[in-house]
Amino acid sequence: MSMALPAKPTWATTHSCETQGELNALSFKRFDVVSDDSDHCFRNTGPDCIIKTASKAHKKITKEWRILEKHLPDSIFVRVYENRMDLLRAVIVGAAGTPYHNGLYFFDFYFPPNYPTRPPHVYYHSRGLKLNPNLYTDGRVCLSLLNTWPGKRFEVWNPNESTALQILVSIQALVLNEKPYFNEPSHGIFGRAIWENRSKAYNEDVFLLSCKTMLLLLRRPPKNFEVFVRNHFRDRADSILRACIAYMDGSVRVGYHGNDNENDGSSSSSSVEVTEKFKASMEKLYSELLVAFQKSGASVGNFVERLKVEKKTTPSRFQVVVKKKNNKPGISKKVFSKLKKVLTFLGFGKGKADVRSNGIEGGLN
């Protein structure tokens, strides 16, 4: 099904950024009109989605296009479709100072026939990963502005004032924030030690899932963003890998790499406690990211050499943990001590020498 462009179009469909592989991600237009909508989530929406040229929805969407073209921030990119004005795709770049830093998060929009009376439907490309309380694995986006979450009068959709740009900026600022754990009302309040500790643990999980999302995007990028995805991670590989190292080593709290206050108030000489589970998972993802970034054309030679040296000189954290678990250090000494007390009590001697003479110690060591 097709929909006409405005009578006097001010945009031309372009494919230059999608075909010229040598372009830098910075040259990718923030707003553009494309033709291929074949992988859009709402592509197969029923015939009731047709918007007539003279409709109120058509006029509103045309206005939305102009707003997006002029006012998109540097970290948000949008593609609209020449034959489907009711569809839109956007990608948000994760902001510094959050566990989403340098990640890419894709959203598909569908403007219903009664738009703007009702807000657009928004689908998040989760790839099966839940990395935020407001973003579900089935694609649902929980946000007051979308009327998918309760909110005050000025927070919900207003047909006369609300826009698609406002939705995108809200997702970036309110959803993909520095402490996403607190997006869920039941998760306590800022400042309380118990909740802050849970928030730190949640950020560890979020960063791991964000890294997995990076790998999945590089393997199968959304249409019309193929070159952008590859070049984005090629250009940001150094920053992402340095963040991985900093988080594994505990020199920076997860989510604070690239932030003005990387240690979150800690002195530069202090270290951040990181769970062994996170370290083990991060080591595996670090190796996978190295390979993926290298394929995208990133210069990661120094990181590859670092990994080779570490593998030769130091056993992995996972190996150390397993070794401790299997050897169970200290068990023999504890058993021997208890036996010695029991034997002494029964009159078999008062010292270690008496126990040795009975051959018990040798059997334990």
Short mmCIF file of C-alpha atoms in Angstrom, two decimals:
data_model
loop_
_atom_site.label_atom_id
_atom_site.label_comp_id
_atom_site.label_asym_id
_atom_site.label_seq_id
_atom_site.Cartn_x
_atom_site.Cartn_y
_atom_site.Cartn_z
CA MET A 1 0.00 0.00 0.00
CA SER A 2 1.33 3.43 -0.81
CA MET A 3 0.89 6.95 0.41
CA ALA A 4 1.65 10.10 -1.48
CA LEU A 5 4.34 12.50 -0.43
CA PRO A 6 3.44 16.14 0.21
CA ALA A 7 2.43 17.99 -2.96
CA LYS A 8 5.67 19.97 -2.89
CA PRO A 9 8.22 17.56 -1.43
CA THR A 10 11.25 19.09 0.19
CA TRP A 11 13.03 15.78 0.63
CA ALA A 12 14.59 13.46 -1.94
CA THR A 13 15.02 9.74 -1.45
CA THR A 14 18.70 8.94 -1.10
CA HIS A 15 20.75 5.81 -0.79
CA SER A 16 24.24 7.32 -0.84
CA CYS A 17 25.03 6.60 2.81
CA GLU A 18 23.80 3.03 2.48
CA THR A 19 25.96 2.17 -0.53
CA GLN A 20 29.24 4.00 -0.03
CA GLY A 21 31.02 1.82 2.50
CA GLU A 22 33.93 4.18 3.05
CA LEU A 23 31.81 6.98 4.48
CA ASN A 24 32.38 7.93 8.09
CA ALA A 25 29.44 7.49 10.46
CA LEU A 26 29.45 11.27 10.97
CA SER A 27 28.51 11.79 7.29
CA PHE A 28 25.31 9.77 7.73
CA LYS A 29 22.38 12.19 7.55
CA ARG A 30 20.42 12.53 10.74
CA PHE A 31 17.16 12.65 8.77
CA ASP A 32 16.48 11.11 5.38
CA VAL A 33 13.77 9.57 3.19
CA VAL A 34 14.30 5.99 1.99
CA SER A 35 12.30 3.41 0.06
CA ASP A 36 12.95 -0.02 1.59
CA ASP A 37 10.54 -0.73 4.47
CA SER A 38 10.70 -4.53 4.16
CA ASP A 39 11.92 -5.21 7.70
CA HIS A 40 9.86 -2.54 9.47
CA CYS A 41 7.87 -3.93 12.41
CA PHE A 42 4.60 -2.27 11.32
CA ARG A 43 4.96 -2.87 7.58
CA ASN A 44 2.10 -5.39 7.49
CA THR A 45 -0.33 -3.29 9.49
CA GLY A 46 -3.84 -3.68 8.01
CA PRO A 47 -5.51 -1.53 5.30
CA ASP A 48 -6.98 0.78 7.93
CA CYS A 49 -3.55 2.40 8.19
CA ILE A 50 -4.02 4.24 4.86
CA ILE A 51 -3.76 7.98 5.37
CA LYS A 52 -5.41 10.10 2.70
CA THR A 53 -3.49 13.05 1.37
CA ALA A 54 -5.96 15.57 2.73
CA SER A 55 -6.27 13.95 6.15
CA LYS A 56 -5.32 15.61 9.40
CA ALA A 57 -2.84 12.79 10.06
CA HIS A 58 -1.06 13.40 6.75
CA LYS A 59 -0.64 17.09 7.51
CA LYS A 60 0.61 16.38 11.02
CA ILE A 61 3.16 13.81 9.81
CA THR A 62 4.43 16.24 7.16
CA LYS A 63 4.96 18.77 9.94
CA GLU A 64 6.70 16.09 12.03
CA TRP A 65 9.15 15.43 9.19
CA ARG A 66 10.13 19.10 9.08
CA ILE A 67 10.64 19.21 12.85
CA LEU A 68 12.82 16.09 12.79
CA GLU A 69 14.88 17.34 9.86
CA LYS A 70 15.69 20.61 11.61
CA HIS A 71 15.93 19.71 15.28
CA LEU A 72 17.27 16.17 15.73
CA PRO A 73 20.20 16.06 18.18
CA ASP A 74 23.52 14.60 17.04
CA SER A 75 22.82 11.31 18.82
CA ILE A 76 19.52 10.44 17.10
CA PHE A 77 19.08 9.38 13.46
CA VAL A 78 15.78 8.94 11.63
CA ARG A 79 14.62 7.34 8.39
CA VAL A 80 11.13 7.84 6.97
CA TYR A 81 9.65 6.09 3.93
CA GLU A 82 8.61 7.63 0.63
CA ASN A 83 5.69 5.21 0.12
CA ARG A 84 4.65 4.82 3.76
CA MET A 85 4.32 8.11 5.55
CA ASP A 86 2.84 6.29 8.53
CA LEU A 87 6.14 4.52 9.24
CA LEU A 88 9.38 5.79 10.76
CA ARG A 89 12.56 4.21 12.09
CA ALA A 90 14.97 5.84 14.55
CA VAL A 91 18.21 4.90 16.25
CA ILE A 92 19.40 6.45 19.51
CA VAL A 93 23.09 6.44 20.44
CA GLY A 94 23.60 5.70 24.14
CA ALA A 95 24.84 8.73 26.08
CA ALA A 96 28.12 9.00 28.01
CA GLY A 97 27.81 8.50 31.75
CA THR A 98 25.30 5.66 31.33
CA PRO A 99 25.65 1.88 30.92
CA TYR A 100 24.27 2.42 27.39
CA HIS A 101 27.23 4.54 26.26
CA ASN A 102 28.08 4.05 22.55
CA GLY A 103 25.36 1.44 22.11
CA LEU A 104 22.73 1.68 19.34
CA TYR A 105 19.03 1.29 20.15
CA PHE A 106 16.49 1.03 17.32
CA PHE A 107 12.82 1.97 17.42
CA ASP A 108 10.05 1.59 14.79
CA PHE A 109 7.12 4.04 14.78
CA TYR A 110 3.66 3.66 13.31
CA PHE A 111 1.33 6.68 13.05
CA PRO A 112 -2.31 5.47 13.22
CA PRO A 113 -5.07 6.94 11.01
CA ASN A 114 -6.41 8.99 13.95
CA TYR A 115 -2.99 10.57 14.59
CA PRO A 116 -2.39 12.94 16.38
CA THR A 117 -5.51 12.27 18.45
CA ARG A 118 -3.67 9.16 19.65
CA PRO A 119 0.12 8.84 20.00
CA PRO A 120 2.15 6.71 17.59
CA HIS A 121 2.80 3.06 18.32
CA VAL A 122 6.47 2.45 19.10
CA TYR A 123 8.35 -0.85 18.90
CA TYR A 124 11.81 -1.40 20.38
CA HIS A 125 14.14 -3.83 18.57
CA SER A 126 15.17 -5.78 21.67
CA ARG A 127 16.76 -8.77 19.92
CA GLY A 128 15.28 -10.76 22.81
CA LEU A 129 17.27 -8.86 25.46
CA LYS A 130 15.71 -6.84 28.29
CA LEU A 131 18.15 -4.08 29.17
CA ASN A 132 15.75 -1.60 30.75
CA PRO A 133 12.61 -1.77 32.93
CA ASN A 134 10.77 0.32 30.30
CA LEU A 135 11.86 -1.71 27.26
CA TYR A 136 10.41 -5.20 26.96
CA THR A 137 11.67 -8.18 24.99
CA ASP A 138 8.43 -8.18 22.97
CA GLY A 139 9.18 -4.62 21.79
CA ARG A 140 6.85 -2.72 24.11
CA VAL A 141 7.99 0.73 25.21
CA CYS A 142 6.67 1.88 28.58
CA LEU A 143 6.44 5.68 28.56
CA SER A 144 3.90 8.21 29.81
CA LEU A 145 4.15 10.20 26.58
CA LEU A 146 2.99 7.12 24.67
CA ASN A 147 0.11 6.57 27.10
CA THR A 148 1.62 3.18 27.93
CA TRP A 149 2.43 4.24 31.50
CA PRO A 150 0.50 6.46 33.95
CA GLY A 151 1.63 10.04 34.12
CA LYS A 152 0.62 13.53 35.16
CA ARG A 153 -1.38 15.67 32.78
CA PHE A 154 1.67 17.39 31.35
CA GLU A 155 3.52 14.06 30.95
CA VAL A 156 1.03 12.21 28.74
CA TRP A 157 0.33 12.64 25.03
CA ASN A 158 -1.08 16.01 24.00
CA PRO A 159 -2.48 16.01 20.42
CA ASN A 160 -1.85 19.73 20.06
CA GLU A 161 1.73 19.83 21.30
CA SER A 162 3.38 16.39 21.51
CA THR A 163 5.68 15.22 18.69
CA ALA A 164 7.74 12.23 17.58
CA LEU A 165 10.88 14.20 18.36
CA GLN A 166 9.67 14.67 21.94
CA ILE A 167 9.17 10.90 22.23
CA LEU A 168 12.69 10.15 20.99
CA VAL A 169 14.34 12.69 23.30
CA SER A 170 12.30 11.38 26.24
CA ILE A 171 13.41 7.79 25.58
CA GLN A 172 17.02 8.90 25.46
CA ALA A 173 16.89 11.06 28.60
CA LEU A 174 14.34 9.27 30.79
CA VAL A 175 14.70 5.62 29.75
CA LEU A 176 18.32 5.14 28.64
CA ASN A 177 19.65 6.98 31.68
CA GLU A 178 22.53 6.52 34.15
CA LYS A 179 20.53 4.53 36.71
CA PRO A 180 17.85 2.58 34.81
CA TYR A 181 17.19 0.36 37.84
CA PHE A 182 15.18 3.20 39.37
CA ASN A 183 12.90 3.45 36.32
CA GLU A 184 10.78 0.81 38.05
CA PRO A 185 8.81 2.52 40.87
CA SER A 186 9.11 -0.54 43.13
CA HIS A 187 12.89 -0.30 43.05
CA GLY A 188 13.28 2.17 45.90
CA ILE A 189 14.76 5.66 45.80
CA PHE A 190 18.13 7.28 45.09
CA GLY A 191 20.57 7.55 47.97
CA ARG A 192 19.59 4.48 49.97
CA ALA A 193 22.58 2.13 50.21
CA ILE A 194 20.62 -1.08 49.59
CA TRP A 195 18.96 0.32 46.45
CA GLU A 196 22.16 1.92 45.17
CA ASN A 197 23.96 -1.43 45.44
CA ARG A 198 21.19 -3.12 43.49
CA SER A 199 21.40 -0.33 40.92
CA LYS A 200 25.13 -0.96 40.47
CA ALA A 201 24.49 -4.68 39.94
CA TYR A 202 21.72 -3.84 37.46
CA ASN A 203 24.11 -1.59 35.51
CA GLU A 204 26.54 -4.50 35.21
CA ASP A 205 23.81 -6.62 33.64
CA VAL A 206 22.73 -3.75 31.38
CA PHE A 207 26.23 -3.22 30.03
CA LEU A 208 26.62 -6.94 29.30
CA LEU A 209 23.31 -6.94 27.42
CA SER A 210 24.31 -3.79 25.56
CA CYS A 211 27.51 -5.49 24.41
CA LYS A 212 25.46 -8.48 23.23
CA THR A 213 23.18 -6.08 21.36
CA MET A 214 26.24 -4.60 19.62
CA LEU A 215 27.27 -8.04 18.42
CA LEU A 216 23.76 -8.85 17.18
CA LEU A 217 23.51 -5.52 15.33
CA LEU A 218 26.83 -6.08 13.58
CA ARG A 219 25.69 -9.53 12.46
CA ARG A 220 22.28 -8.34 11.22
CA PRO A 221 21.85 -4.55 11.08
CA PRO A 222 18.42 -3.00 10.34
CA LYS A 223 17.79 -2.01 6.72
CA ASN A 224 18.88 1.47 5.66
CA PHE A 225 21.33 1.54 8.60
CA GLU A 226 23.78 -1.18 7.51
CA VAL A 227 26.75 1.09 6.78
CA PHE A 228 25.93 3.36 9.70
CA VAL A 229 26.03 0.46 12.17
CA ARG A 230 29.33 -0.86 10.83
CA ASN A 231 31.00 2.55 10.76
CA HIS A 232 29.62 3.57 14.15
CA PHE A 233 31.24 0.60 15.87
CA ARG A 234 34.37 0.94 13.76
CA ASP A 235 34.74 4.53 15.00
CA ARG A 236 33.73 3.81 18.61
CA ALA A 237 35.57 0.49 19.03
CA ASP A 238 38.46 2.03 20.98
CA SER A 239 36.15 3.74 23.49
CA ILE A 240 33.96 0.64 23.93
CA LEU A 241 36.90 -1.72 24.49
CA ARG A 242 38.56 0.68 26.94
CA ALA A 243 35.30 0.78 28.88
CA CYS A 244 35.23 -3.04 28.97
CA ILE A 245 38.77 -3.13 30.40
CA ALA A 246 38.05 -0.40 32.94
CA TYR A 247 34.92 -2.18 34.16
CA MET A 248 36.64 -5.59 34.38
CA ASP A 249 39.58 -4.14 36.28
CA GLY A 250 37.30 -2.22 38.64
CA SER A 251 39.01 1.09 37.93
CA VAL A 252 35.69 2.68 36.92
CA ARG A 253 32.16 1.91 38.05
CA VAL A 254 30.03 0.41 35.29
CA GLY A 255 28.32 3.22 33.42
CA TYR A 256 30.86 5.91 34.22
CA HIS A 257 33.50 5.39 31.53
CA GLY A 258 33.68 8.52 29.43
CA ASN A 259 31.93 10.55 32.11
CA ASP A 260 33.53 13.69 33.60
CA ASN A 261 33.55 11.96 36.99
CA GLU A 262 34.52 8.43 36.04
CA ASN A 263 34.87 7.03 39.54
CA ASP A 264 31.51 8.40 40.67
CA GLY A 265 33.03 10.41 43.46
CA SER A 266 35.81 7.96 44.31
CA SER A 267 39.46 8.95 44.32
CA SER A 268 41.56 7.96 41.33
CA SER A 269 43.58 5.54 43.47
CA SER A 270 40.56 3.59 44.68
CA SER A 271 39.03 0.57 42.98
CA VAL A 272 35.42 -0.41 42.42
CA GLU A 273 34.19 -3.79 43.57
CA VAL A 274 33.02 -5.89 40.62
CA THR A 275 31.43 -9.32 40.86
CA GLU A 276 33.29 -12.38 39.56
CA LYS A 277 30.25 -13.30 37.50
CA PHE A 278 30.43 -9.96 35.68
CA LYS A 279 34.18 -10.28 35.12
CA ALA A 280 33.87 -13.76 33.62
CA SER A 281 31.01 -12.70 31.32
CA MET A 282 32.82 -9.52 30.33
CA GLU A 283 36.00 -11.40 29.41
CA LYS A 284 34.06 -13.58 26.98
CA LEU A 285 32.22 -10.65 25.43
CA TYR A 286 35.45 -8.64 25.21
CA SER A 287 36.99 -11.32 22.99
CA GLU A 288 33.87 -11.48 20.80
CA LEU A 289 33.73 -7.69 20.46
CA LEU A 290 37.38 -7.64 19.41
CA VAL A 291 36.67 -10.00 16.54
CA ALA A 292 33.47 -8.18 15.49
CA PHE A 293 35.09 -4.73 15.59
CA GLN A 294 38.07 -5.98 13.64
CA LYS A 295 35.72 -7.24 10.90
CA SER A 296 34.07 -3.81 10.80
CA GLY A 297 37.44 -2.26 9.97
CA ALA A 298 38.37 -0.92 13.41
CA SER A 299 42.02 -0.64 14.43
CA VAL A 300 42.12 -2.91 17.47
CA GLY A 301 45.67 -4.26 17.19
CA ASN A 302 46.72 -2.98 20.60
CA PHE A 303 43.73 -4.65 22.25
CA VAL A 304 44.44 -7.95 20.48
CA GLU A 305 48.07 -7.91 21.68
CA ARG A 306 46.96 -7.08 25.21
CA LEU A 307 44.62 -10.08 25.21
CA LYS A 308 47.37 -12.38 23.91
CA VAL A 309 49.80 -11.26 26.63
CA GLU A 310 47.20 -11.71 29.37
CA LYS A 311 46.35 -15.22 28.21
CA LYS A 312 50.04 -16.22 28.23
CA THR A 313 50.97 -14.74 31.59
CA THR A 314 47.79 -14.88 33.67
CA PRO A 315 45.09 -17.53 34.08
CA SER A 316 41.62 -16.15 33.47
CA ARG A 317 39.51 -15.12 36.43
CA PHE A 318 37.13 -17.94 35.56
CA GLN A 319 39.93 -20.52 35.82
CA VAL A 320 40.99 -19.18 39.19
CA VAL A 321 37.44 -19.43 40.55
CA VAL A 322 37.01 -23.00 39.29
CA LYS A 323 40.36 -24.03 40.76
CA LYS A 324 39.40 -22.77 44.18
CA LYS A 325 36.04 -24.48 43.98
CA ASN A 326 37.49 -27.88 43.03
CA ASN A 327 40.46 -27.90 45.43
CA LYS A 328 38.42 -26.70 48.40
CA PRO A 329 41.45 -25.30 50.27
CA GLY A 330 41.45 -25.59 54.06
CA ILE A 331 39.09 -28.57 54.33
CA SER A 332 41.85 -31.08 55.35
CA LYS A 333 43.15 -28.79 58.08
CA LYS A 334 39.67 -28.25 59.52
CA VAL A 335 38.92 -31.99 59.59
CA PHE A 336 42.31 -32.79 61.12
CA SER A 337 41.82 -30.18 63.85
CA LYS A 338 38.43 -31.59 64.79
CA LEU A 339 39.75 -35.17 64.83
CA LYS A 340 42.67 -34.20 66.98
CA LYS A 341 40.34 -32.67 69.59
CA VAL A 342 38.14 -35.75 69.60
CA LEU A 343 41.07 -38.17 69.94
CA THR A 344 42.64 -36.09 72.67
CA PHE A 345 39.36 -36.11 74.55
CA LEU A 346 39.18 -39.92 74.25
CA GLY A 347 42.67 -40.31 75.68
CA PHE A 348 44.72 -41.02 72.56
CA GLY A 349 47.21 -38.31 73.35
CA LYS A 350 47.35 -34.60 73.86
CA GLY A 351 49.42 -33.48 70.92
CA LYS A 352 49.88 -33.62 67.19
CA ALA A 353 52.64 -36.23 67.56
CA ASP A 354 50.22 -38.73 69.14
CA VAL A 355 47.84 -38.37 66.24
CA ARG A 356 50.63 -38.81 63.73
CA SER A 357 51.68 -42.04 65.44
CA ASN A 358 48.25 -43.49 64.76
CA GLY A 359 48.60 -42.70 61.08
CA ILE A 360 45.58 -40.39 60.97
CA GLU A 361 47.21 -37.20 59.79
CA GLY A 362 48.88 -38.90 56.85
CA GLY A 363 45.55 -40.15 55.65
CA LEU A 364 44.09 -36.65 55.61
CA ASN A 365 46.87 -34.83 53.75
#
